[in-house]
XYZ file of C-alpha atoms in Angstrom:
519
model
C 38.020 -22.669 30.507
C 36.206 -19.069 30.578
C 38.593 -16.659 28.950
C 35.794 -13.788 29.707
C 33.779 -13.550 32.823
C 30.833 -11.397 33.496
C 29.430 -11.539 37.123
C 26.418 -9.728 38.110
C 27.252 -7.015 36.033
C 25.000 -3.233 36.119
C 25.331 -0.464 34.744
C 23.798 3.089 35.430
C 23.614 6.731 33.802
C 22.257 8.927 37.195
C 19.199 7.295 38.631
C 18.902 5.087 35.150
C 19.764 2.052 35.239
C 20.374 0.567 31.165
C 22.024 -2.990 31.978
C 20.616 -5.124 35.239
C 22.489 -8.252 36.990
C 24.071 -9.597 33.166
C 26.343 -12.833 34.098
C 27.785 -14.979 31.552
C 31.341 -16.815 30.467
C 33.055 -16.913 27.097
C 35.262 -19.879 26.765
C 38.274 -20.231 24.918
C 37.579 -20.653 21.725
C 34.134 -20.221 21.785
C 31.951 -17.393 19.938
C 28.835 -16.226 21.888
C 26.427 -14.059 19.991
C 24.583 -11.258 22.313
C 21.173 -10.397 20.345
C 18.343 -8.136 21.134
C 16.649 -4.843 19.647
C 17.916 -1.555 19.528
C 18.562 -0.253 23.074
C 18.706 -3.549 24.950
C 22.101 -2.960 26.458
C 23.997 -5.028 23.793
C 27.123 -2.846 23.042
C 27.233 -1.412 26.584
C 27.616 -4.569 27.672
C 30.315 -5.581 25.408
C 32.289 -2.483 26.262
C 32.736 -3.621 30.114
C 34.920 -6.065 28.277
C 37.917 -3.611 27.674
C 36.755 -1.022 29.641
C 35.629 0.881 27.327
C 32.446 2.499 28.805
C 31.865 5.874 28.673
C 31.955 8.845 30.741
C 29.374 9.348 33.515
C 28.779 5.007 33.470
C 28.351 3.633 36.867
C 29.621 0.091 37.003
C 28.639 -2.620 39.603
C 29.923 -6.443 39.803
C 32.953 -8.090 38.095
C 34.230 -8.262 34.506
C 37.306 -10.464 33.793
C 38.773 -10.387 30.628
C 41.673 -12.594 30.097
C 42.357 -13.182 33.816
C 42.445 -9.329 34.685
C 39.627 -7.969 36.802
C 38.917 -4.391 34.671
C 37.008 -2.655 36.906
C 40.207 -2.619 38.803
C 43.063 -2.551 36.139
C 45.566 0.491 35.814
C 45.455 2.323 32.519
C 48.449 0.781 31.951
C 47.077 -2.670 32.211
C 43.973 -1.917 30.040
C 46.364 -0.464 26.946
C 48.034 -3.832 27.288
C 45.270 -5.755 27.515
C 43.052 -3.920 24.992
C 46.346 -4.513 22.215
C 47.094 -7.853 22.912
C 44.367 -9.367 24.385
C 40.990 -8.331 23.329
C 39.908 -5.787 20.136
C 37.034 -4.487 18.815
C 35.151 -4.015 15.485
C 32.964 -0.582 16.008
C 29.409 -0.392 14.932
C 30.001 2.699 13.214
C 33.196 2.836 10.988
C 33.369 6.248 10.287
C 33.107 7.351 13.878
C 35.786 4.479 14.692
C 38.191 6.183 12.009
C 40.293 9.480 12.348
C 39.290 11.727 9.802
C 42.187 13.254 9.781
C 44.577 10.393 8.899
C 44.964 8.497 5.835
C 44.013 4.440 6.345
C 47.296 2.890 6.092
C 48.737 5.346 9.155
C 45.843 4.268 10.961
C 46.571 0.464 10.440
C 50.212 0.991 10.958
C 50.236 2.544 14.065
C 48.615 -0.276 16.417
C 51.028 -2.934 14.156
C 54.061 -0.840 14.755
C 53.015 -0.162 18.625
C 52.116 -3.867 19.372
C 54.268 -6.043 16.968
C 57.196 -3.810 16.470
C 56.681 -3.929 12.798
C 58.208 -1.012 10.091
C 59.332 -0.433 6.926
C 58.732 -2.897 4.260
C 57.358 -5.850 7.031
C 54.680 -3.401 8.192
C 53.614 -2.411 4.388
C 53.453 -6.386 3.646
C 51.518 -6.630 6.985
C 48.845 -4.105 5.894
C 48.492 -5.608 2.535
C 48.006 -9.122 3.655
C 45.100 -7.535 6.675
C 43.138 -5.645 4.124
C 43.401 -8.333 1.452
C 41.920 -11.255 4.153
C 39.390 -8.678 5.034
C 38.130 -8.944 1.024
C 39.659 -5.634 -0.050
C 40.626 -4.456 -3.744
C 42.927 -1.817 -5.042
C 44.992 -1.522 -1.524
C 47.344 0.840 -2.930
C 44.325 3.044 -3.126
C 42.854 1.819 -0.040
C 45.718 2.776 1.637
C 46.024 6.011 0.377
C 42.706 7.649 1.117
C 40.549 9.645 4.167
C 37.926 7.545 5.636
C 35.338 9.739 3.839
C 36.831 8.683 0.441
C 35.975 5.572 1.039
C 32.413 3.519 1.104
C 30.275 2.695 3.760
C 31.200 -0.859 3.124
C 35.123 -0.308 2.583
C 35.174 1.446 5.609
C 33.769 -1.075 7.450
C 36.235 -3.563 6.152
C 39.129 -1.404 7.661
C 37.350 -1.769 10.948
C 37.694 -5.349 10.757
C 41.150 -5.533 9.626
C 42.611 -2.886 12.543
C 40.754 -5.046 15.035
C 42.308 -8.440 13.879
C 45.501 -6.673 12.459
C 47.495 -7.588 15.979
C 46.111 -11.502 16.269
C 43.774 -10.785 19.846
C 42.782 -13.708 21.460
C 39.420 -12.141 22.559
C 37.522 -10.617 19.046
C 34.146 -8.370 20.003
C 32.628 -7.553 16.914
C 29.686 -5.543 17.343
C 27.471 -5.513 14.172
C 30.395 -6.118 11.746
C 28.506 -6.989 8.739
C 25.581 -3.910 9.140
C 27.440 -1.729 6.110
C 27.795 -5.073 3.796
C 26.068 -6.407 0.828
C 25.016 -10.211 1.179
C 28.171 -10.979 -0.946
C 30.512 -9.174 1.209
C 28.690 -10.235 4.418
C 29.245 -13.900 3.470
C 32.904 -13.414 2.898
C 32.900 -11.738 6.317
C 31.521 -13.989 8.100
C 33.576 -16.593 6.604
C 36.972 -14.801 6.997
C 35.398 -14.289 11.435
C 34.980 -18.411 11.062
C 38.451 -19.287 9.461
C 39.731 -16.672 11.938
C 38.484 -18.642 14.795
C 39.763 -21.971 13.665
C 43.305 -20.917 12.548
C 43.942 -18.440 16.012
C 41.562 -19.969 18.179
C 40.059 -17.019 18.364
C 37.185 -16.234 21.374
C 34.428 -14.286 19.815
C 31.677 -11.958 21.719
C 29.447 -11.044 18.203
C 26.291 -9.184 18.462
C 23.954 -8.735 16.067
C 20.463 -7.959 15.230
C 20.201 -10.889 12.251
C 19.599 -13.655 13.511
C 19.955 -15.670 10.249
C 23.713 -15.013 10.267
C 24.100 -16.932 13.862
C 24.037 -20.937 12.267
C 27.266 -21.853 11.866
C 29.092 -18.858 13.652
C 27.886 -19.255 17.250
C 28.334 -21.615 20.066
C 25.738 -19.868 21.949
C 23.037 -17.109 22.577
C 21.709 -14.709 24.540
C 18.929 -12.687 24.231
C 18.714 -9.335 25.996
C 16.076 -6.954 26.335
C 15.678 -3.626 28.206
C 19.215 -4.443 29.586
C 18.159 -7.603 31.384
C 19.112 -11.143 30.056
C 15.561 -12.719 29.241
C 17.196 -16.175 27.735
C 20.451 -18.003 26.682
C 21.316 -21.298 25.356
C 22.939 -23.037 22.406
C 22.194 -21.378 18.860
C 20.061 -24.482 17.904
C 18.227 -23.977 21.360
C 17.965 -20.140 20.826
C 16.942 -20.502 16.819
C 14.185 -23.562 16.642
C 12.993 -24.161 20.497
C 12.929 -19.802 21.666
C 10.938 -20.177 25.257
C 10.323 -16.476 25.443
C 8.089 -14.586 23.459
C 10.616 -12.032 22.941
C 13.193 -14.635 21.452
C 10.322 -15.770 19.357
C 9.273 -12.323 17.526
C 12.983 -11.935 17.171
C 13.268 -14.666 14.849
C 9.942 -14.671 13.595
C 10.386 -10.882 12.155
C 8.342 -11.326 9.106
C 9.436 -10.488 5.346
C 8.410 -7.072 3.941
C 5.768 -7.135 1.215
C 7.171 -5.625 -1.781
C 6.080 -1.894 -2.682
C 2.899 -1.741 -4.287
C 3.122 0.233 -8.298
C 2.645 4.150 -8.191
C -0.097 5.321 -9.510
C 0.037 7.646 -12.539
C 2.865 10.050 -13.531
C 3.850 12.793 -11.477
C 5.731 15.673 -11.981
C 9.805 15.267 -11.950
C 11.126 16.872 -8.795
C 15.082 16.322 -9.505
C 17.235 14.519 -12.046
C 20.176 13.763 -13.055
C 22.114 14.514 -16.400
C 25.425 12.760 -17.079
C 26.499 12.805 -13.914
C 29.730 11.437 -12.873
C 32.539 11.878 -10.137
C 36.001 11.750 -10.473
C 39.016 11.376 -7.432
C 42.100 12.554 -7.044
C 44.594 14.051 -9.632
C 45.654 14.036 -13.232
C 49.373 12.932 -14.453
C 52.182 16.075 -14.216
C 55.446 16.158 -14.521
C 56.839 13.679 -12.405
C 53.501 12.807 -10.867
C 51.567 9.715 -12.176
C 48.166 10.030 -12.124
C 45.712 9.409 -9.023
C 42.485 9.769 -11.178
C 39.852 7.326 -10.346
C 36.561 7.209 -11.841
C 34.518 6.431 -8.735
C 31.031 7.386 -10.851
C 30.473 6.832 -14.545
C 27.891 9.142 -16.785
C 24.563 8.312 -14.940
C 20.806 9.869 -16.183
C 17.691 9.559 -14.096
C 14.621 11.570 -12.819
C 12.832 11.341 -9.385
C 8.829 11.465 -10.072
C 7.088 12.935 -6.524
C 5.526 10.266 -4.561
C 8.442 7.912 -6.303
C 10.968 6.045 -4.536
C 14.415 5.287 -6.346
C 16.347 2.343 -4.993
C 20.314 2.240 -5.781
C 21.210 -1.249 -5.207
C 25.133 -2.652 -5.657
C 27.971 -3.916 -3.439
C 29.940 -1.658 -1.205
C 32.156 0.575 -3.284
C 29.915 0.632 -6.320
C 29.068 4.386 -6.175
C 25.339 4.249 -4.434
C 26.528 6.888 -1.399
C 28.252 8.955 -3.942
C 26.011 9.364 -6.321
C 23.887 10.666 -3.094
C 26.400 13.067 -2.028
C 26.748 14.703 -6.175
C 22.908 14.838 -6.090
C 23.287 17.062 -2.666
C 26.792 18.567 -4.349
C 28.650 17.692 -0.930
C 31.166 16.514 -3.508
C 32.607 17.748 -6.737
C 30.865 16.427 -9.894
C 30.746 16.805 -13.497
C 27.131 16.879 -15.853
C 24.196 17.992 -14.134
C 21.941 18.261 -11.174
C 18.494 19.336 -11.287
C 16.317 20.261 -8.831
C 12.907 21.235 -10.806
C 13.779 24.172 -12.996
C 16.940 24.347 -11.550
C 20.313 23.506 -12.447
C 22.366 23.424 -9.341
C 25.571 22.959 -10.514
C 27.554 26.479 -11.422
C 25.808 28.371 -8.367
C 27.308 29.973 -5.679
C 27.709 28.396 -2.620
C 24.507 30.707 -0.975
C 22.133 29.375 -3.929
C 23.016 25.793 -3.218
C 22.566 26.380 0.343
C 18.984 28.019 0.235
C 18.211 25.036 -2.793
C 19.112 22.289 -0.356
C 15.465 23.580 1.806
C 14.369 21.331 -1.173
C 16.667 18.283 -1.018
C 17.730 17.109 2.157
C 19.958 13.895 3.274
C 19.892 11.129 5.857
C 23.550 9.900 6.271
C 24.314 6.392 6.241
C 25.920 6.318 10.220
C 23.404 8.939 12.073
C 25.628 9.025 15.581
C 28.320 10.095 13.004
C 26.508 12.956 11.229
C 24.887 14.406 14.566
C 26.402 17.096 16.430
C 27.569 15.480 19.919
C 27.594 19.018 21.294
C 24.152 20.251 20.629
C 20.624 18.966 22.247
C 18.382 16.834 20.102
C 16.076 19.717 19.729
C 18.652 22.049 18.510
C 19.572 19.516 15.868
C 16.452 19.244 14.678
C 15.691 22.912 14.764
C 19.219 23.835 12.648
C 17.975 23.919 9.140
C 14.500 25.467 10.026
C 17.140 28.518 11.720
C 18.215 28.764 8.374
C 15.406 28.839 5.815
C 12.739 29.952 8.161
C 13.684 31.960 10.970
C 10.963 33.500 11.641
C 8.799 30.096 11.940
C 7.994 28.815 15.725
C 10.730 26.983 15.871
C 10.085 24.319 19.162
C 6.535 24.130 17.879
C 8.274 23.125 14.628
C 10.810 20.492 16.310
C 8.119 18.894 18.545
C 5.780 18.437 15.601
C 8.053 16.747 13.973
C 9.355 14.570 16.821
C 5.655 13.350 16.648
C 5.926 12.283 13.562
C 8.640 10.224 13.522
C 7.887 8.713 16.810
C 10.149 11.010 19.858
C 8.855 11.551 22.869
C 8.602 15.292 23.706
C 10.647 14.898 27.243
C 13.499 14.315 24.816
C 13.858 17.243 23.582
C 17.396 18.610 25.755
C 18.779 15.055 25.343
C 22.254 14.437 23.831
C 23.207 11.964 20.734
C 24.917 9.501 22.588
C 22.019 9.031 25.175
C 19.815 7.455 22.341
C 19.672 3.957 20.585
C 20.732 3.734 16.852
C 17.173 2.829 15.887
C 16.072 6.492 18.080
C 19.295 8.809 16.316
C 18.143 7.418 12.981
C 14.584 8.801 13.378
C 16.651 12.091 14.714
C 18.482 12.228 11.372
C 14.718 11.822 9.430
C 13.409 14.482 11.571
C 16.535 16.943 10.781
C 15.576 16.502 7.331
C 11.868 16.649 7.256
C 11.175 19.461 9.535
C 12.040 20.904 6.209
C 9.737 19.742 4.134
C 11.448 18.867 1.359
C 10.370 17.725 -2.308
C 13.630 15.050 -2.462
C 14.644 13.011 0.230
C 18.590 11.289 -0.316
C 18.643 7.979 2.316
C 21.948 6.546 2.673
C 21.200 3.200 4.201
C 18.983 4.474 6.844
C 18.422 0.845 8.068
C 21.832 -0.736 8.015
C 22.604 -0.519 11.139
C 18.958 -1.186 13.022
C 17.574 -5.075 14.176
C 14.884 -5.980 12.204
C 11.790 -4.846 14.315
C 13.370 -1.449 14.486
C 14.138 -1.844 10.309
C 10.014 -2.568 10.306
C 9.644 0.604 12.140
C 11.830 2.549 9.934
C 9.904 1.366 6.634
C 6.635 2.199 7.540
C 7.481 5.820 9.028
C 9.137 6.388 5.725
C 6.291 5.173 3.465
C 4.118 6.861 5.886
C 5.447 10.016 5.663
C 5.909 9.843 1.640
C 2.594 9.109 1.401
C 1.956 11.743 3.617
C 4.285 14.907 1.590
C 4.566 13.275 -1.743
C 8.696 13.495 -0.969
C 10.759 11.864 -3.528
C 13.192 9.309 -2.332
C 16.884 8.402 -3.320
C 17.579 5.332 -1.390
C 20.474 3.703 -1.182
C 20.761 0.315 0.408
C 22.294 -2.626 0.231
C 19.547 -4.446 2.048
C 17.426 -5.569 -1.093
C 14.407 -7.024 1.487
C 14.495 -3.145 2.635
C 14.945 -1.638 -1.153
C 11.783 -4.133 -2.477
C 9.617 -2.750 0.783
C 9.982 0.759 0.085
C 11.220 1.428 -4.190
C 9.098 1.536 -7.085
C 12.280 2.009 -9.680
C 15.724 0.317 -9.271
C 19.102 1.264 -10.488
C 21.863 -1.155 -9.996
C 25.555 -0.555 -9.984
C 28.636 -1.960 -10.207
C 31.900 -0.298 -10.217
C 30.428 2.764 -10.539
C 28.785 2.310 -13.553
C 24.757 1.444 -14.088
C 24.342 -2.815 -15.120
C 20.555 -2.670 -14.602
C 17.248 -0.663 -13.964
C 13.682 -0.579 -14.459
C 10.585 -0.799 -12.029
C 11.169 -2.810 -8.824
C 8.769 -5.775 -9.305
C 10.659 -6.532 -13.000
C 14.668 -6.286 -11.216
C 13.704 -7.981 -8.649
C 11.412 -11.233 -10.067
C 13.209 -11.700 -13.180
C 16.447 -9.687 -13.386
C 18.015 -9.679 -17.193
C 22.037 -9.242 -15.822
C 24.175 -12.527 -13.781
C 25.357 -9.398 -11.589
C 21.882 -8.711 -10.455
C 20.436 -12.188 -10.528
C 23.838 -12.717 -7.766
C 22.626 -9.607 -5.660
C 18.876 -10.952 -5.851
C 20.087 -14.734 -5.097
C 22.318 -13.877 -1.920
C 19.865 -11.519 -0.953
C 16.443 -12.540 -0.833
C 17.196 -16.458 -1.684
């Protein structure tokens, strides 16, 4: 019995049309995956589902979710429904999240709305969610911002608001993108016990296909909004009909980053560099200290990429965010000759024409309110305002593959695989010496990951930018790093050149990361 029925389904912004004619049935119990590249009209799809498209969407055919037609549901009736009956796990955690509230008020306040839960039942509620969901030190957890937290253990709160009220209908849209393969395992294992224990109906979509055997009933491939082929997962996986399907699964490995040449000059460095939350014990206050970033030393060569590799939570994004002091740090950061830390706040600014960031969720860190070109454009306003500045921003569109006619175009009207080459573009219209990547790929299917590589190496080659990148894809980290660091609770287990971590690592944490990794 189909607990979800799509019928004919389109979708349109103005005269452009982004899904065309989509049918297809979810039974009970059931998980279908919904795979494709960037842009094919996955998510938008799965958003009919609760109603949950946005503004300005025109909607033609039928969606029923759980027996209730949505298109023509009262408010009322989608609350309801979206509580009790279906939930979602965002692509993008940190845009899912207030930033405003700590994470256990945003878990308790769909348990207390939809299960009538309080006082000590609703604390014993969130502790059980965020321990299923593969969580550690939930009184912590529980205390923090969003931003406190890692890519990865945000992610993980995602998943345990969306299954913290038991739906019957689960749409997890790229759930395990901000995961290490450990974490992604026990993810995906947690999504499978789910489904037997609740019975559980499951719309997943993904761009990794290697995740689907053993999680999904069935498949279907979309591209350019259209359906181009569905079956079972065996069908989909070792008899694809369409050559789409087939260069989906056929996405070849990356060769591993060939050695750098010579030694070049260090660019930035690092000198005992740690980072320390919250507060010390007072009277009658126990302490809140936690050492999120132990003493770290290393030095970024021009030309030279630097991969931090570790599991979510292990300090990779902040040791990104001390290097660009968007945080407060102790030891040292230095950038050349300089020692940023102990300027003024104008004398970090102008430094940072030198060291710029790509943030790990790029809808997230891009200014909904301001044209694509105007984003772009922002930090050449600042150092050089006297530069042409459109020449400036359609240069650099160029590079990083835009098409000029984008130019006025909003955020939200692009792909995550197209605002990730927005965010590279913010930060190399610059033309800066370092380059800080926060999992620039996490996020993207794998022909769009491809993409992504070679436009970085491309453009290193290119500048002679040094790269921090952070990742906890190591098939990304091999294709792009000459030097690894790896970390683990904030503190550095391993590190050396790429080809000697990654062939014959020396430490059982890093021969685990290598092993669930690359196999």
């Amino acid at each position: 019995m189909s607990i979800v029925s799509v019928q004919n389904l389109s979708i349109a912004f103005g005269q452009n049309e982004v899904v065309s004619d989509v049918s297809f049935d979810l039974d009970e119990g059931d998980v279908l995956a919904i795979v494709g590249e960037s842009g094919s009209g996955k998510s938008l799809t799965a958003a009919t589902l609760g109603a949950l498209t946005p503004d300005g969407a025109a909607l033609s055919g039928k969606v029923i979710t759980a027996g209730t037609e949505m298109n023509g549901a009262s408010s009322r009736e989608k609350r309801r429904l979206r509580g009790n009956e279906i939930s979602y796990i965002f692509q993008e955690p940190m845009t899912a999240l207030n930033p405003l509230h700590k994470i256990r008020k945003q878990l308790a306040e769909g348990m207390a709305l939809h299960q009538g839960l309080s006082g000590n039942a609703l604390d014993i509620a969130i502790d059980d969610i965020l321990q299923k969901v593969g969580l550690k030190d939930i009184q912590r957890i529980t205390n923090s911002y969003p931003h406190e937290l890692s890519g990865g253990q945000r992610q993980r709160v995602v998943i345990a608001m969306a299954l913290a009220n038991k739906p019957k209908i689960l749409v997890a849209d790229e759930p395990t993108t901000a995961l290490d393969a450990t974490i992604e395992r026990q993810v995906l294992d947690l999504l499978i016990d789910l489904r037997r224990e609740m019975g559980l109906s499951m719309v997943f979509i993904t761009h990794d296909l290697r995740i689907l055997p053993g999680l999904a009933d069935k498949v279907l491939v979309m591209q350019s909004g259209k359906i181009v082929e569905h079956g079972t997962t065996d069908q989909i996986l070792n008899s694809p009909k369409e050559a789409y399907t087939q260069a989906l699964i056929s996405a070849a490995d990356y060769a591993p980053r060939a050695k750098l040449k010579g030694k070049s000059e260090t660019i930035a460095s690092s000198h005992d560099l740690q980072v320390t939350y919250g507060k010390p014990a007072a009277f009658l206050r126990k302490s809140t200290e936690f050492n999120a970033l132990k003493p770290i030393n290393f030095e970024i060569r021009a030309g030279e990429s630097i991969g931090l590799v570790g599991e979510s939570g292990s300090g990779k994004s902040t040791i990104g965010l001390a290097m660009m002091k968007l945080i407060a740090s102790q030891g040292e950061v230095h950038l050349g000759d300089e020692i940023l830390d102990g300027n003024n706040a104008r004398t970090i600014r102008a430094a940072r024409r030198n060291i710029q960031m790509v943030f790990q969720d790029p809808f997230g860190s891009l200014s909904p309110r301001m044209t694509i070109g105007d984003i772009i454009g922002e930090g050449l306003k600042i150092h050089d305002p006297k530069a042409d500045i459109q020449a400036r921003v359609l240069e650099v569109m160029a590079e990083v593959g835009l098409q000029a006619d984008w130019i006025a175009r909003y955020p939200h009207e692009f792909s995550g695989g197209q605002r990730q080459r927005i965010s590279i573009a913010r930060a190399i219209i610059l033309r800066p010496k370092v380059l800080i990547l926060d999992e620039p790929t996490s996020a993207l299917d794998r022909t769009v990951q491809t993409q992504i590589v070679e436009l970085l190496i491309a453009l290193q080659d290119k500048y002679g930018m040094g790269y921090l990148f952070i990742s906890h894809d190591l098939a990304v980290v091999r294709a792009i790093c000459h030097r690894i660091i790896v970390l683990k609770s904030g503190e550095v287990v391993e590190q050396g050149p790429a080809h000697e971590v990654f062939d014959n690592p020396q430490e059982e944490y890093t021969k685990e990361l290598v092993k669930a990794a690359l196999g």
